[in-house]
Amino acid sequence: HLMLQIEIDLHSSPQKIKVKMVKYSRALIIAAAAVPAYAFTASSYGRRATSLSSAPPIEQIDTRTGKPTGSSFLPQDTIDRAAVGSPIEKAKLAKDGTSAFVDVYEYAAKFRAGEMTWEEVEKADMNTRLKFVGMLHRDKRTPGQFMMRLKVPNGIVNADQMRFYADCVEKYGEEKGVIDITTRQNIQLRGVKIEDAPDIIDGLHARNQTSFQSALDSVRNMVGSPLAGIDDQEMVDTREFCNALNDLVSLDPVTETRGNPMWGNLPRKFNIAVSGSRDDY
C-alpha cells in the first residue's frame, strides 16, 4: 500500500499544508494534517481540492485506530449538507462512528473499574454512534441495556455460534436476555450491557462473525436464498456470494480487521438480497 508524505504550497495562502496520501484499497484518500480554509476530499480520481467549505474540517484519519474516518470518503458538498442536517448527521460529523467500537472498550473498562456509569455516557454515543457497533439503546424500555444486532450472511449459523449467543444473554434473565431471529436472516442479542460488550465482540470475531456496521447508516445483513445449497433447481448457491459481499463492506482490506470505513457512513441503510433461483422465496 502506498504511503506518501508530500507538501503542497498553496500560492493563495502563505501557509504550507502537509498532506498525507494513503492508498486505501481502491480508493485514494487525501488526509490533511492541517487544513485552514481549504478542504481536501477523495474524488473519483483520488484527489481533488475544493473551495471554501461551510462545514468545519473533518478528521480524515482516526488517530485511535489509524483508519480513515467514514466521513473522509464523502464529497465536500455532502459534508456541507450534513453539517446543517439532522442531529444524527451532525453527531456523525462531530465524532466518527465507524470507530465507535473503541469507545465501547473504553467505556466498558471504566464501568468495570467503577469510574463511570452508563448515565454518564455522552447521549450522542449512547443513542447514535454505538449503532455503528450494532448496539441499539432505547432510553425508556431498556435503559442502560442494548439490543446488539449481528451480521449473519445468508442466515447461516452453526451450533457453536448458537451456544455462544445463549451464553451471552443468559445472565440477563428470561425477560431481557432474549435472542431474536429476524425476518432478514439475522440474529439480535437483547439485554446487552456495555461492560459485557467487548467479550461479545471478541467472541463473535473469533467465530468469524461481527456486529460492526449492522445498524444505522450502513450496508445491512446480506440476505440469500433460504434453500441455498439444498435446492436442486437453484441457479447459484447464494451463500458464497453473501459471504463475499459481507466481507467487502465490513472487512477492512488494509488491516484485515472488522469494520470498513469506506462503507461505514451512508446517507441511510442499504439492504441487499441475493436470489439464487428462478423463484424468489
Coordinates of C-alpha atoms in Angstrom, one line a residue:
H1 CA 0.0 0.0 0.0
L2 CA 1.3 3.4 -1.0
M3 CA 2.2 5.8 1.8
L4 CA 3.4 9.1 0.5
Q5 CA 4.1 12.3 2.5
I6 CA 4.1 15.5 0.5
E7 CA 3.8 19.2 1.0
I8 CA 1.5 21.4 -1.0
D9 CA 2.3 25.2 -1.2
L10 CA -1.0 27.0 -1.8
H11 CA 0.0 30.2 -3.5
S12 CA -3.1 32.0 -2.3
S13 CA -2.1 31.3 1.3
P14 CA 1.3 31.8 3.0
Q15 CA 0.7 28.7 5.0
K16 CA 2.0 25.3 3.8
I17 CA -0.2 22.4 4.2
K18 CA 1.1 18.9 4.8
V19 CA -0.9 16.3 3.1
K20 CA -0.6 12.5 3.6
M21 CA -1.8 10.4 0.7
V22 CA -2.9 6.9 1.6
K23 CA -3.8 4.2 -0.9
Y24 CA -6.7 2.5 0.9
S25 CA -7.8 -0.4 -1.1
R26 CA -9.1 1.0 -4.4
A27 CA -9.7 4.5 -3.0
L28 CA -7.1 7.1 -2.7
I29 CA -7.7 9.3 0.4
I30 CA -6.1 12.6 1.0
A31 CA -5.7 13.3 4.7
A32 CA -4.8 16.9 5.5
A33 CA -2.8 17.2 8.7
A34 CA -3.6 20.9 8.9
V35 CA -6.4 22.4 6.8
P36 CA -7.3 26.0 7.5
A37 CA -9.7 27.3 4.9
Y38 CA -9.3 24.6 2.3
A39 CA -10.8 21.1 2.5
F40 CA -9.4 18.1 0.7
T41 CA -11.6 15.1 -0.2
A42 CA -11.4 11.9 -2.2
S43 CA -12.7 12.1 -5.7
S44 CA -13.1 9.5 -8.5
Y45 CA -9.5 10.2 -9.5
G46 CA -8.2 10.0 -5.9
R47 CA -7.6 13.7 -5.2
R48 CA -9.4 17.0 -5.6
A49 CA -9.1 20.4 -3.8
T50 CA -12.4 22.0 -3.1
S51 CA -13.3 25.6 -2.5
L52 CA -14.1 27.2 0.9
S53 CA -16.3 24.9 2.9
S54 CA -19.2 26.0 5.1
A55 CA -18.6 22.9 7.3
P56 CA -15.7 22.7 9.8
P57 CA -12.8 20.5 8.7
I58 CA -13.5 16.8 9.5
E59 CA -11.0 14.3 10.7
Q60 CA -9.6 12.3 7.8
I61 CA -7.8 9.7 9.9
D62 CA -9.0 8.4 13.3
T63 CA -5.9 8.6 15.5
R64 CA -7.3 5.9 17.7
T65 CA -7.4 3.2 15.0
G66 CA -5.2 4.6 12.2
K67 CA -8.1 4.0 9.8
P68 CA -9.7 6.7 7.6
T69 CA -12.9 8.0 9.0
G70 CA -16.2 7.2 7.4
S71 CA -16.7 10.9 6.6
S72 CA -13.4 11.1 4.7
F73 CA -15.0 9.2 1.8
L74 CA -17.7 11.7 1.4
P75 CA -17.6 14.6 -1.1
Q76 CA -17.5 18.1 0.4
D77 CA -21.0 19.1 -0.7
T78 CA -22.4 16.1 1.2
I79 CA -20.4 17.1 4.3
D80 CA -21.7 20.7 3.9
R81 CA -25.3 19.4 3.8
A82 CA -24.8 17.1 6.8
A83 CA -23.4 20.0 8.8
V84 CA -26.8 21.7 8.7
G85 CA -28.8 18.5 8.6
S86 CA -30.4 16.3 11.2
P87 CA -29.0 15.7 14.7
I88 CA -27.8 12.3 13.6
E89 CA -25.8 13.7 10.7
K90 CA -24.3 16.3 13.0
A91 CA -23.3 13.6 15.5
K92 CA -21.6 11.6 12.8
L93 CA -19.6 14.6 11.7
A94 CA -18.6 15.6 15.3
K95 CA -17.0 12.2 16.0
D96 CA -16.6 9.3 13.6
G97 CA -19.0 6.5 14.3
T98 CA -17.0 3.8 12.4
S99 CA -14.5 3.7 15.2
A100 CA -17.1 3.7 17.9
F101 CA -16.0 0.2 18.9
V102 CA -13.0 1.9 20.5
D103 CA -15.4 3.8 22.8
V104 CA -17.2 0.5 23.7
Y105 CA -13.9 -1.0 25.0
E106 CA -13.0 2.2 26.9
Y107 CA -16.4 2.7 28.4
A108 CA -16.5 -1.0 29.5
A109 CA -13.1 -0.7 31.2
K110 CA -14.3 2.4 33.1
F111 CA -17.6 0.7 34.1
R112 CA -15.8 -2.3 35.4
A113 CA -13.4 -0.1 37.4
G114 CA -16.2 1.8 38.9
E115 CA -15.0 5.1 37.3
M116 CA -18.3 5.9 35.5
T117 CA -21.8 4.6 34.8
W118 CA -23.9 4.4 31.7
E119 CA -25.8 7.5 32.6
E120 CA -22.6 9.5 32.1
V121 CA -22.0 8.3 28.6
E122 CA -22.5 11.1 26.0
K123 CA -26.0 10.9 24.7
A124 CA -24.8 11.0 21.0
D125 CA -22.7 8.0 21.7
M126 CA -25.3 6.1 23.6
N127 CA -28.2 6.6 21.1
T128 CA -26.4 7.2 17.8
R129 CA -22.7 6.3 17.3
L130 CA -22.8 3.0 19.1
K131 CA -25.3 1.8 16.5
F132 CA -22.2 1.5 14.2
V133 CA -21.1 -1.3 16.5
G134 CA -24.6 -2.8 16.2
M135 CA -25.7 -1.6 19.6
L136 CA -29.1 0.0 19.8
H137 CA -30.3 1.7 23.0
R138 CA -33.9 2.5 24.0
D139 CA -34.0 5.0 26.8
K140 CA -37.5 4.2 28.1
R141 CA -37.9 0.5 27.5
T142 CA -34.4 -0.9 28.4
P143 CA -32.3 2.0 30.0
G144 CA -28.7 1.1 30.1
Q145 CA -29.1 -2.1 28.1
F146 CA -28.8 -2.7 24.3
M147 CA -30.0 -4.8 21.5
M148 CA -26.9 -6.0 19.7
R149 CA -27.5 -6.8 16.0
L150 CA -25.1 -9.1 14.3
K151 CA -24.3 -9.8 10.7
V152 CA -25.2 -13.3 9.6
P153 CA -24.7 -13.6 5.9
N154 CA -27.5 -15.8 4.3
G155 CA -28.6 -16.6 7.8
I156 CA -26.1 -19.4 8.2
V157 CA -25.2 -20.2 11.8
N158 CA -23.7 -23.3 13.5
A159 CA -24.2 -25.0 16.9
D160 CA -21.1 -23.3 18.4
Q161 CA -22.4 -19.9 17.5
M162 CA -25.8 -20.6 18.8
R163 CA -24.4 -21.7 22.1
F164 CA -22.3 -18.6 22.3
Y165 CA -25.4 -16.4 21.7
A166 CA -27.2 -18.1 24.5
D167 CA -24.2 -17.8 26.9
C168 CA -24.1 -14.0 26.1
V169 CA -27.6 -13.2 27.1
E170 CA -28.4 -15.9 29.8
K171 CA -27.1 -13.6 32.6
Y172 CA -29.8 -11.0 31.8
G173 CA -32.7 -13.3 32.7
E174 CA -35.6 -14.7 30.8
E175 CA -37.4 -11.4 30.3
K176 CA -34.5 -9.3 28.9
G177 CA -31.9 -11.9 27.8
V178 CA -33.6 -12.7 24.5
I179 CA -32.2 -13.8 21.1
D180 CA -34.2 -12.7 18.1
I181 CA -34.1 -14.5 14.7
T182 CA -35.1 -11.7 12.3
T183 CA -37.0 -11.7 9.0
R184 CA -33.8 -10.7 7.3
Q185 CA -32.0 -13.9 8.3
N186 CA -30.2 -12.2 11.2
I187 CA -29.5 -12.6 14.9
Q188 CA -30.1 -9.9 17.6
L189 CA -29.0 -10.2 21.2
R190 CA -31.1 -8.4 23.7
G191 CA -30.2 -7.1 27.2
V192 CA -26.5 -6.5 26.4
K193 CA -24.7 -4.1 28.7
I194 CA -21.7 -2.0 27.7
E195 CA -19.4 -3.7 30.2
D196 CA -20.1 -7.1 28.6
A197 CA -19.9 -5.9 25.0
P198 CA -16.1 -6.3 24.5
D199 CA -16.3 -10.0 25.4
I200 CA -19.2 -10.5 23.0
I201 CA -17.5 -8.7 20.2
D202 CA -14.3 -10.7 20.7
G203 CA -16.3 -13.9 20.8
L204 CA -18.1 -13.0 17.6
H205 CA -14.8 -12.2 15.8
A206 CA -13.3 -15.4 17.0
R207 CA -16.2 -17.2 15.3
N208 CA -15.9 -15.2 12.0
Q209 CA -18.9 -13.0 12.8
T210 CA -19.3 -9.4 13.7
S211 CA -21.8 -6.8 14.9
F212 CA -20.0 -3.9 13.3
Q213 CA -21.9 -1.8 10.7
S214 CA -25.1 -3.8 11.2
A215 CA -27.3 -0.8 12.1
L216 CA -27.8 2.9 11.4
D217 CA -26.4 4.1 8.0
S218 CA -24.6 1.0 6.9
V219 CA -25.0 -1.9 4.4
R220 CA -27.1 -4.3 6.4
N221 CA -27.1 -8.0 6.7
M222 CA -26.8 -10.0 3.4
V223 CA -29.9 -11.9 2.7
G224 CA -29.7 -15.0 0.5
S225 CA -31.9 -17.9 -0.6
P226 CA -33.2 -19.9 2.4
L227 CA -32.8 -23.0 0.2
A228 CA -29.2 -22.3 -0.7
G229 CA -27.2 -25.5 -1.2
I230 CA -30.2 -27.8 -0.9
D231 CA -32.4 -26.6 -3.8
D232 CA -31.6 -28.9 -6.7
Q233 CA -33.1 -26.3 -9.1
E234 CA -31.0 -23.4 -7.8
M235 CA -29.0 -21.4 -10.4
V236 CA -26.3 -20.4 -7.9
D237 CA -25.6 -21.1 -4.2
T238 CA -26.1 -17.7 -2.7
R239 CA -24.1 -18.5 0.5
E240 CA -20.7 -17.7 -1.1
F241 CA -22.0 -14.5 -2.6
C242 CA -23.4 -13.3 0.7
N243 CA -20.2 -14.1 2.5
A244 CA -18.1 -12.2 -0.2
L245 CA -20.4 -9.2 -0.1
N246 CA -20.4 -9.2 3.7
D247 CA -16.6 -9.1 3.7
L248 CA -16.5 -6.4 1.0
V249 CA -18.5 -4.0 3.1
S250 CA -17.5 -5.0 6.7
L251 CA -13.9 -6.3 6.5
D252 CA -11.1 -3.7 6.3
P253 CA -9.0 -4.6 3.2
V254 CA -5.9 -2.9 4.7
T255 CA -5.9 -4.0 8.3
E256 CA -7.9 -7.2 7.7
T257 CA -10.0 -6.4 10.7
R258 CA -13.7 -6.0 11.0
G259 CA -15.1 -2.6 10.3
N260 CA -14.6 -1.0 6.8
P261 CA -15.0 2.8 7.0
M262 CA -15.3 3.0 3.2
W263 CA -18.9 1.8 3.5
G264 CA -19.4 3.0 7.1
N265 CA -21.2 6.3 6.6
L266 CA -24.0 6.1 4.0
P267 CA -26.9 8.5 3.7
R268 CA -29.2 5.8 5.1
K269 CA -29.3 2.0 5.4
F270 CA -28.8 -0.1 2.3
N271 CA -30.3 -3.6 2.1
I272 CA -29.0 -6.3 -0.3
A273 CA -30.6 -9.7 -1.1
V274 CA -29.2 -12.3 -3.4
S275 CA -31.6 -14.6 -5.2
G276 CA -30.2 -17.9 -6.4
S277 CA -33.2 -19.5 -8.2
R278 CA -35.9 -18.6 -10.7
D279 CA -38.4 -18.2 -7.9
D280 CA -37.9 -15.7 -5.0
Y281 CA -38.5 -17.1 -1.5

